[in-house]
Short mmCIF file of C-alpha atoms in Angstrom, two decimals:
data_model
loop_
_atom_site.label_atom_id
_atom_site.label_comp_id
_atom_site.label_asym_id
_atom_site.label_seq_id
_atom_site.Cartn_x
_atom_site.Cartn_y
_atom_site.Cartn_z
CA MET A 1 105.95 112.14 93.56
CA LYS A 2 105.30 109.63 90.84
CA PHE A 3 106.15 110.03 87.19
CA PRO A 4 105.33 108.04 84.05
CA ASN A 5 107.07 104.68 83.80
CA LEU A 6 110.07 104.95 81.48
CA GLY A 7 111.03 101.30 81.42
CA SER A 8 109.91 98.09 83.02
CA CYS A 9 113.29 97.38 84.58
CA PHE A 10 111.50 98.59 87.72
CA PHE A 11 109.69 95.30 87.94
CA PHE A 12 111.66 93.88 90.80
CA ILE A 13 108.25 92.78 91.98
CA LEU A 14 107.80 92.20 94.34
CA PHE A 15 111.08 92.45 96.17
CA ALA A 16 114.33 92.33 94.24
CA ALA A 17 117.68 93.58 95.53
CA GLN A 18 118.49 97.27 95.48
CA CYS A 19 120.86 98.52 92.80
CA GLY A 20 122.24 101.33 90.69
CA PHE A 21 122.52 105.09 90.97
CA PRO A 22 122.06 107.78 88.32
CA THR A 23 124.90 109.63 86.67
CA ILE A 24 125.22 113.29 87.54
CA SER A 25 125.68 115.72 84.66
CA GLU A 26 127.09 119.22 84.74
CA ALA A 27 124.61 122.06 84.52
CA VAL A 28 124.34 125.75 85.21
CA GLY A 29 123.21 126.59 88.75
CA ILE A 30 120.23 128.76 89.60
CA GLN A 31 121.04 131.31 92.28
CA LEU A 32 118.31 131.73 94.87
CA PRO A 33 117.89 134.49 97.42
CA GLY A 34 119.11 133.75 100.91
CA ALA A 35 120.88 135.08 103.96
CA PRO A 36 124.67 135.55 103.94
CA SER A 37 126.60 132.44 104.90
CA SER A 38 127.72 132.18 108.50
CA GLU A 39 128.04 129.47 111.07
CA ASN A 40 124.54 128.70 112.30
CA ARG A 41 123.42 126.86 115.40
CA PHE A 42 121.09 124.56 113.49
CA GLY A 43 120.19 123.58 109.95
CA PHE A 44 117.50 121.89 107.91
CA PHE A 45 118.19 118.84 105.75
CA ILE A 46 115.64 117.44 103.29
CA PHE A 47 115.43 113.96 101.75
CA GLY A 48 112.63 112.89 99.44
CA ASP A 49 110.81 113.16 96.13
CA SER A 50 109.22 115.84 93.96
CA TYR A 51 106.98 117.14 96.75
CA VAL A 52 110.15 118.44 98.46
CA ASP A 53 112.71 118.72 95.61
CA VAL A 54 114.03 122.25 95.01
CA GLY A 55 116.03 121.53 91.86
CA ASN A 56 118.45 118.63 92.24
CA ASN A 57 117.10 117.05 89.07
CA ASN A 58 118.35 120.06 87.11
CA TYR A 59 121.81 118.54 87.47
CA ILE A 60 121.34 114.86 86.69
CA ASN A 61 121.22 112.91 83.46
CA THR A 62 117.47 112.43 83.08
CA THR A 63 114.50 113.40 80.92
CA SER A 64 112.05 116.32 81.12
CA ASP A 65 109.54 113.99 82.81
CA PHE A 66 111.76 114.25 85.89
CA GLN A 67 112.50 117.96 85.68
CA ALA A 68 110.59 121.17 86.28
CA ASN A 69 113.15 123.83 85.35
CA PHE A 70 111.03 125.32 82.56
CA PRO A 71 107.83 127.40 82.39
CA PRO A 72 105.18 127.43 83.68
CA TYR A 73 106.74 125.84 86.79
CA GLY A 74 107.64 128.44 89.40
CA GLU A 75 105.48 131.11 87.78
CA SER A 76 103.77 132.30 90.98
CA PHE A 77 106.92 133.18 92.90
CA PHE A 78 110.25 132.76 91.14
CA PRO A 79 111.54 134.90 88.25
CA VAL A 80 112.62 131.69 86.51
CA ALA A 81 111.67 128.05 86.93
CA THR A 82 113.95 126.55 89.60
CA GLY A 83 113.14 122.85 89.37
CA ARG A 84 110.34 122.81 91.95
CA PHE A 85 107.39 120.70 90.80
CA THR A 86 104.75 123.34 91.46
CA ASP A 87 103.91 126.92 90.50
CA GLY A 88 106.02 128.41 93.30
CA ARG A 89 107.41 127.35 96.66
CA ASN A 90 106.99 123.95 98.28
CA ILE A 91 106.91 122.58 101.82
CA PRO A 92 110.67 122.82 102.64
CA ASP A 93 110.66 126.44 101.49
CA PHE A 94 107.84 127.37 103.86
CA LEU A 95 109.18 125.31 106.76
CA GLY A 96 112.55 127.00 106.34
CA GLU A 97 110.90 130.40 106.28
CA TYR A 98 109.01 129.68 109.50
CA ALA A 99 112.28 128.52 111.10
CA ASN A 100 113.96 131.80 110.01
CA LEU A 101 116.23 130.06 107.52
CA PRO A 102 117.02 131.18 103.96
CA LEU A 103 115.84 129.26 100.92
CA LEU A 104 117.94 126.10 100.96
CA PRO A 105 119.70 125.20 97.70
CA PRO A 106 119.72 121.78 96.05
CA TYR A 107 122.77 119.77 97.01
CA LEU A 108 123.87 119.35 93.39
CA ASP A 109 123.93 123.08 92.64
CA PRO A 110 127.60 123.57 91.64
CA HIS A 111 127.56 127.04 93.21
CA ASN A 112 126.76 125.57 96.62
CA ASP A 113 129.46 124.16 98.87
CA LEU A 114 128.40 125.71 102.17
CA TYR A 115 125.98 123.89 104.45
CA ASP A 116 125.69 126.38 107.30
CA TYR A 117 121.89 126.29 107.13
CA GLY A 118 121.49 122.75 105.78
CA VAL A 119 120.80 121.59 102.23
CA ASN A 120 118.19 119.78 100.15
CA PHE A 121 118.97 116.30 98.78
CA ALA A 122 115.48 115.51 97.41
CA SER A 123 114.93 114.35 93.84
CA GLY A 124 111.71 114.30 91.83
CA GLY A 125 110.86 110.67 91.14
CA GLY A 126 113.04 109.37 93.96
CA GLY A 127 111.95 106.49 96.17
CA ALA A 128 112.96 104.68 99.31
CA LEU A 129 113.70 101.69 97.09
CA ALA A 130 116.73 102.07 94.82
CA LEU A 131 114.87 100.57 91.86
CA SER A 132 112.18 103.27 91.90
CA HIS A 133 113.15 105.28 88.81
CA GLN A 134 116.76 104.21 89.30
CA GLU A 135 117.87 105.56 85.91
CA GLN A 136 116.00 108.86 86.14
CA ALA A 137 116.05 110.06 89.76
CA LEU A 138 118.10 110.03 92.94
CA GLY A 139 116.77 107.51 95.42
CA LEU A 140 117.15 107.46 99.19
CA GLN A 141 120.40 105.50 99.08
CA THR A 142 122.04 108.08 96.80
CA GLN A 143 120.70 110.95 98.89
CA MET A 144 122.24 109.32 101.96
CA LYS A 145 125.60 109.14 100.16
CA PHE A 146 125.35 112.87 99.58
CA PHE A 147 124.53 113.46 103.24
CA LYS A 148 127.66 111.58 104.28
CA ARG A 149 129.70 113.83 102.01
CA VAL A 150 128.17 116.87 103.71
CA ASP A 151 128.97 115.34 107.10
CA LYS A 152 132.59 114.87 106.05
CA SER A 153 132.80 118.45 104.74
CA LEU A 154 131.37 119.93 107.92
CA ARG A 155 133.61 117.87 110.20
CA LYS A 156 136.63 119.06 108.24
CA LYS A 157 135.46 122.66 108.60
CA LEU A 158 134.01 122.68 112.13
CA GLY A 159 135.53 119.67 113.84
CA ASN A 160 133.68 116.66 115.21
CA ALA A 161 132.20 118.22 118.35
CA ARG A 162 130.75 121.29 116.64
CA THR A 163 129.41 119.23 113.74
CA GLN A 164 127.79 116.81 116.16
CA SER A 165 126.15 119.73 117.98
CA PHE A 166 125.02 121.28 114.70
CA PHE A 167 123.37 118.04 113.58
CA SER A 168 121.74 117.42 116.95
CA ASN A 169 120.12 120.86 116.76
CA SER A 170 119.08 120.43 113.12
CA VAL A 171 115.86 118.99 111.69
CA PHE A 172 115.91 116.22 109.09
CA LEU A 173 112.83 115.95 106.86
CA PHE A 174 112.01 112.72 104.99
CA ASN A 175 109.26 112.30 102.39
CA PHE A 176 109.22 108.96 100.55
CA GLY A 177 106.76 106.31 99.43
CA GLY A 178 104.62 107.75 96.66
CA ASN A 179 106.89 106.66 93.83
CA ASP A 180 107.54 103.29 95.42
CA TYR A 181 103.81 102.51 95.55
CA LEU A 182 102.65 104.00 92.25
CA ASN A 183 105.33 102.56 90.00
CA PRO A 184 104.28 98.91 90.27
CA PHE A 185 100.82 99.81 88.94
CA ASP A 186 102.46 100.65 85.61
CA ILE A 187 103.23 96.94 85.36
CA SER A 188 100.01 95.43 86.70
CA TYR A 189 96.97 96.41 88.74
CA ASP A 190 97.12 93.03 90.50
CA ILE A 191 100.42 93.59 92.30
CA PHE A 192 98.81 94.85 95.51
CA LYS A 193 95.61 92.81 95.28
CA THR A 194 96.08 91.14 98.66
CA ILE A 195 96.69 92.77 102.01
CA ASP A 196 99.66 90.45 102.58
CA ALA A 197 101.36 91.74 99.43
CA GLN A 198 100.67 95.30 100.51
CA GLU A 199 102.04 94.76 104.02
CA GLN A 200 105.20 93.07 102.78
CA PHE A 201 105.89 95.87 100.33
CA VAL A 202 105.09 98.66 102.79
CA ASN A 203 107.36 97.07 105.38
CA MET A 204 110.19 97.04 102.84
CA VAL A 205 109.69 100.75 102.06
CA ILE A 206 109.45 101.71 105.73
CA GLY A 207 112.43 99.48 106.51
CA ASN A 208 114.58 101.50 104.11
CA ILE A 209 113.34 104.77 105.62
CA THR A 210 114.05 103.69 109.19
CA LYS A 211 117.49 102.45 108.16
CA ALA A 212 118.27 105.93 106.86
CA LEU A 213 116.93 107.55 110.03
CA LYS A 214 119.23 105.37 112.12
CA GLU A 215 122.17 106.32 109.92
CA VAL A 216 121.49 110.05 110.35
CA TYR A 217 121.11 109.43 114.09
CA LYS A 218 124.61 107.89 114.16
CA HIS A 219 125.94 111.11 112.65
CA GLY A 220 124.30 113.19 115.36
CA GLY A 221 120.76 113.81 114.10
CA ARG A 222 118.10 113.77 116.80
CA LYS A 223 115.10 115.64 115.36
CA PHE A 224 113.24 114.11 112.42
CA GLY A 225 110.23 115.18 110.37
CA LEU A 226 108.24 112.68 108.31
CA MET A 227 105.40 113.27 105.85
CA GLY A 228 102.66 110.77 105.06
CA VAL A 229 102.00 109.42 101.57
CA PRO A 230 99.29 111.52 99.85
CA PRO A 231 95.92 110.09 98.74
CA LEU A 232 97.25 108.45 95.60
CA GLY A 233 93.89 107.61 94.06
CA TYR A 234 92.70 111.22 93.89
CA MET A 235 95.40 112.81 91.74
CA PRO A 236 94.35 114.02 88.27
CA SER A 237 96.67 111.40 86.75
CA SER A 238 94.92 108.72 88.80
CA ARG A 239 91.44 109.93 87.89
CA LEU A 240 92.39 109.64 84.22
CA LYS A 241 92.88 105.89 84.65
CA LYS A 242 89.18 105.46 85.50
CA SER A 243 89.90 102.18 87.24
CA ALA A 244 88.07 101.24 90.42
CA GLN A 245 90.68 98.56 91.12
CA PHE A 246 93.54 101.05 90.85
CA PHE A 247 91.71 103.54 93.07
CA GLU A 248 91.00 100.98 95.78
CA GLU A 249 94.46 99.42 95.85
CA ALA A 250 96.39 102.70 95.58
CA SER A 251 94.26 104.21 98.32
CA SER A 252 94.65 101.11 100.50
CA ILE A 253 98.43 100.94 100.30
CA ALA A 254 98.75 104.67 101.04
CA ARG A 255 96.59 104.27 104.14
CA LEU A 256 98.63 101.26 105.23
CA HIS A 257 101.91 103.16 104.88
CA ASN A 258 100.52 106.04 106.91
CA LYS A 259 99.37 103.62 109.60
CA LEU A 260 102.61 101.64 109.88
CA LEU A 261 105.14 104.46 109.59
CA PRO A 262 104.14 106.17 112.88
CA ILE A 263 104.36 102.79 114.60
CA ALA A 264 107.91 102.35 113.31
CA LEU A 265 108.81 105.88 114.41
CA HIS A 266 107.44 105.28 117.90
CA LYS A 267 109.60 102.16 118.16
CA LEU A 268 112.68 104.15 117.13
CA SER A 269 111.92 106.75 119.78
CA LYS A 270 112.03 103.98 122.37
CA GLN A 271 115.22 102.43 121.00
CA LEU A 272 117.31 105.56 120.34
CA LYS A 273 117.97 107.99 123.18
CA GLY A 274 116.95 111.54 122.28
CA PHE A 275 115.24 110.52 119.02
CA LYS A 276 112.23 112.80 118.51
CA TYR A 277 109.99 113.16 115.50
CA ALA A 278 107.04 114.94 113.95
CA PHE A 279 104.82 112.85 111.69
CA ALA A 280 102.69 115.06 109.47
CA ASP A 281 99.51 113.38 108.23
CA THR A 282 99.60 115.08 104.83
CA HIS A 283 97.30 112.34 103.51
CA THR A 284 94.46 113.55 105.73
CA LEU A 285 95.26 117.22 105.11
CA LEU A 286 95.05 116.76 101.34
CA LEU A 287 91.96 114.57 101.53
CA GLN A 288 90.17 117.19 103.64
CA ARG A 289 90.66 119.70 100.86
CA ILE A 290 89.64 117.28 98.13
CA LEU A 291 86.40 116.33 99.91
CA ASN A 292 85.53 119.82 101.17
CA PRO A 293 87.28 122.26 98.81
CA SER A 294 85.28 125.42 99.46
CA ARG A 295 86.26 125.39 103.14
CA TYR A 296 89.89 125.84 102.10
CA GLY A 297 89.37 128.27 99.22
CA PHE A 298 89.34 125.86 96.27
CA LYS A 299 86.85 125.25 93.49
CA VAL A 300 88.62 122.64 91.34
CA VAL A 301 90.06 119.53 92.99
CA ASP A 302 89.79 116.89 90.27
CA THR A 303 91.42 118.74 87.35
CA ALA A 304 94.98 120.07 87.27
CA CYS A 305 95.78 123.61 86.24
CA CYS A 306 98.39 122.45 83.72
CA GLY A 307 98.36 119.32 81.53
CA SER A 308 96.18 117.77 78.87
CA ASP A 309 93.30 115.36 78.28
CA GLU A 310 90.51 114.81 80.79
CA PHE A 311 91.29 116.19 84.27
CA ARG A 312 94.46 117.50 82.63
CA GLY A 313 95.70 114.14 83.83
CA VAL A 314 98.37 113.69 81.17
CA TYR A 315 101.69 114.69 82.69
CA ASN A 316 102.97 117.06 80.01
CA CYS A 317 102.85 120.47 81.70
CA GLY A 318 105.51 122.60 80.03
CA ARG A 319 106.62 119.61 77.97
CA LYS A 320 106.27 118.71 74.30
CA LEU A 321 105.20 115.09 74.55
CA GLY A 322 103.25 113.26 71.88
CA SER A 323 100.38 114.80 69.95
CA LEU A 324 98.57 116.37 72.92
CA PRO A 325 99.68 119.95 73.67
CA PHE A 326 99.32 121.00 77.29
CA THR A 327 96.85 123.66 78.36
CA HIS A 328 97.14 126.05 81.29
CA CYS A 329 94.28 127.29 83.44
CA LYS A 330 93.42 130.96 83.91
CA ASN A 331 92.20 130.50 87.49
CA LEU A 332 95.19 129.00 89.29
CA GLU A 333 94.00 130.08 92.74
CA ASP A 334 90.92 127.86 92.37
CA HIS A 335 92.93 124.69 91.68
CA MET A 336 94.36 122.22 94.17
CA PHE A 337 96.69 120.56 91.68
CA PHE A 338 99.14 122.45 89.51
CA ASP A 339 99.98 119.50 87.26
CA SER A 340 98.67 115.94 87.12
CA PHE A 341 100.64 114.86 90.23
CA HIS A 342 101.62 117.91 92.25
CA PRO A 343 99.67 120.44 94.34
CA THR A 344 99.87 124.19 93.93
CA GLU A 345 101.95 126.53 96.07
CA LYS A 346 98.71 127.56 97.78
CA VAL A 347 98.15 123.98 98.91
CA PHE A 348 101.75 123.53 100.03
CA LYS A 349 101.55 126.70 102.10
CA GLN A 350 98.33 125.60 103.78
CA LEU A 351 99.78 122.18 104.56
CA THR A 352 102.97 123.68 105.96
CA GLU A 353 101.07 126.05 108.22
CA GLN A 354 99.32 123.07 109.81
CA MET A 355 102.53 121.04 109.95
CA TRP A 356 104.24 123.96 111.69
CA SER A 357 101.73 124.73 114.42
CA GLY A 358 98.94 122.16 114.13
CA GLY A 359 97.58 119.90 116.82
CA LEU A 360 97.84 116.17 117.33
CA GLU A 361 95.08 115.48 114.82
CA VAL A 362 97.40 116.47 111.94
CA VAL A 363 100.99 116.28 113.25
CA LYS A 364 102.30 114.26 116.20
CA PRO A 365 103.72 113.77 118.74
CA TYR A 366 105.30 117.19 118.10
CA ASN A 367 104.54 119.79 115.47
CA PHE A 368 107.41 121.24 113.44
CA LYS A 369 107.65 124.45 115.44
CA GLN A 370 108.15 122.41 118.59
CA LEU A 371 110.66 120.20 116.78
CA PHE A 372 112.74 123.14 115.58
CA ASP A 373 112.54 124.90 118.96
CA TYR A 374 113.54 121.96 121.14
CA GLU A 375 117.07 121.81 122.47
CA PRO A 376 118.72 118.36 122.21
CA THR A 377 119.25 118.28 125.99
CA THR A 378 115.54 118.96 126.47
CA LEU A 379 114.62 116.26 123.97
CA ALA A 380 116.93 113.71 125.51
CA SER A 381 115.43 114.23 128.95
CA GLN A 382 111.84 113.63 127.82
#
């Protein structure tokens, strides 16, 4: 998701050319539990931001704002912090579990060069636009470069036909938009003041996403999962701003993205034979919990468990930033947000359960169980 602005070079506003990729630094890998490597019929590949990152940012040249490989991150599940921006597991972890896959490693883990079950390319702070945190995170364009390297590696190992079959059976998850929409507000609250400006910007973000989907399709991918942009105005970091204008415009552009993305996906399904997708309305799922917390087992939805200042909205969980030390709650299970931007493992698990087996009101036209279960020949004939 979104992180504090670390430089106003982002201000391409509204629509400058894409550019630049971060430098990767060497780092020590974190070994995660998983099944023994073997050739698998299908895999799971993840592209996106901090809601789905499992530790790629541990291995890039960035700052602690864009990392989560230190306590208290991971405290609810992992013996050490892995780089996930929550207290435990996140959505790809649970989806993989439900699909009977092991925990997928980050692509940049130097100990990982096998992709028999897929791999995770996501990067905290990454956006669909290259200029979203271009110096601190791995954007969609860089993640796609990594995917092409994986494709090349698999084709060398398995041959073209088997790699094509593997990709056609696999699921490709994309989660982008939050960073692209929140970053411009660090420059001005007037950037998205008109609906025309919002539409033009959203179309650019979705255009980059659909371009990537088409590229994966060319390499054999047929089954795609997409997540909606969360309710940006309700995060603890957003509440700290105490700006009605920010709340209205951030909420509006998130709703617009979540309206236009399914339309674009439906068009792709008509254009590309065998292209099938699951769009998870994570915006609605999160908002349901924010507006009716007790129904889902929460007591605190406005204040993060870890951070500082009002709502613990200052993004310094586990970090030594400025004069405000972070504080950590004693009642984690009651909280929706672990830090000022990111939900708790409890929330991620609840969302994933509905993404996996939910009805059309939360995930459509297929849920993720159906998407994983479908055979490409079955998909192509529908």
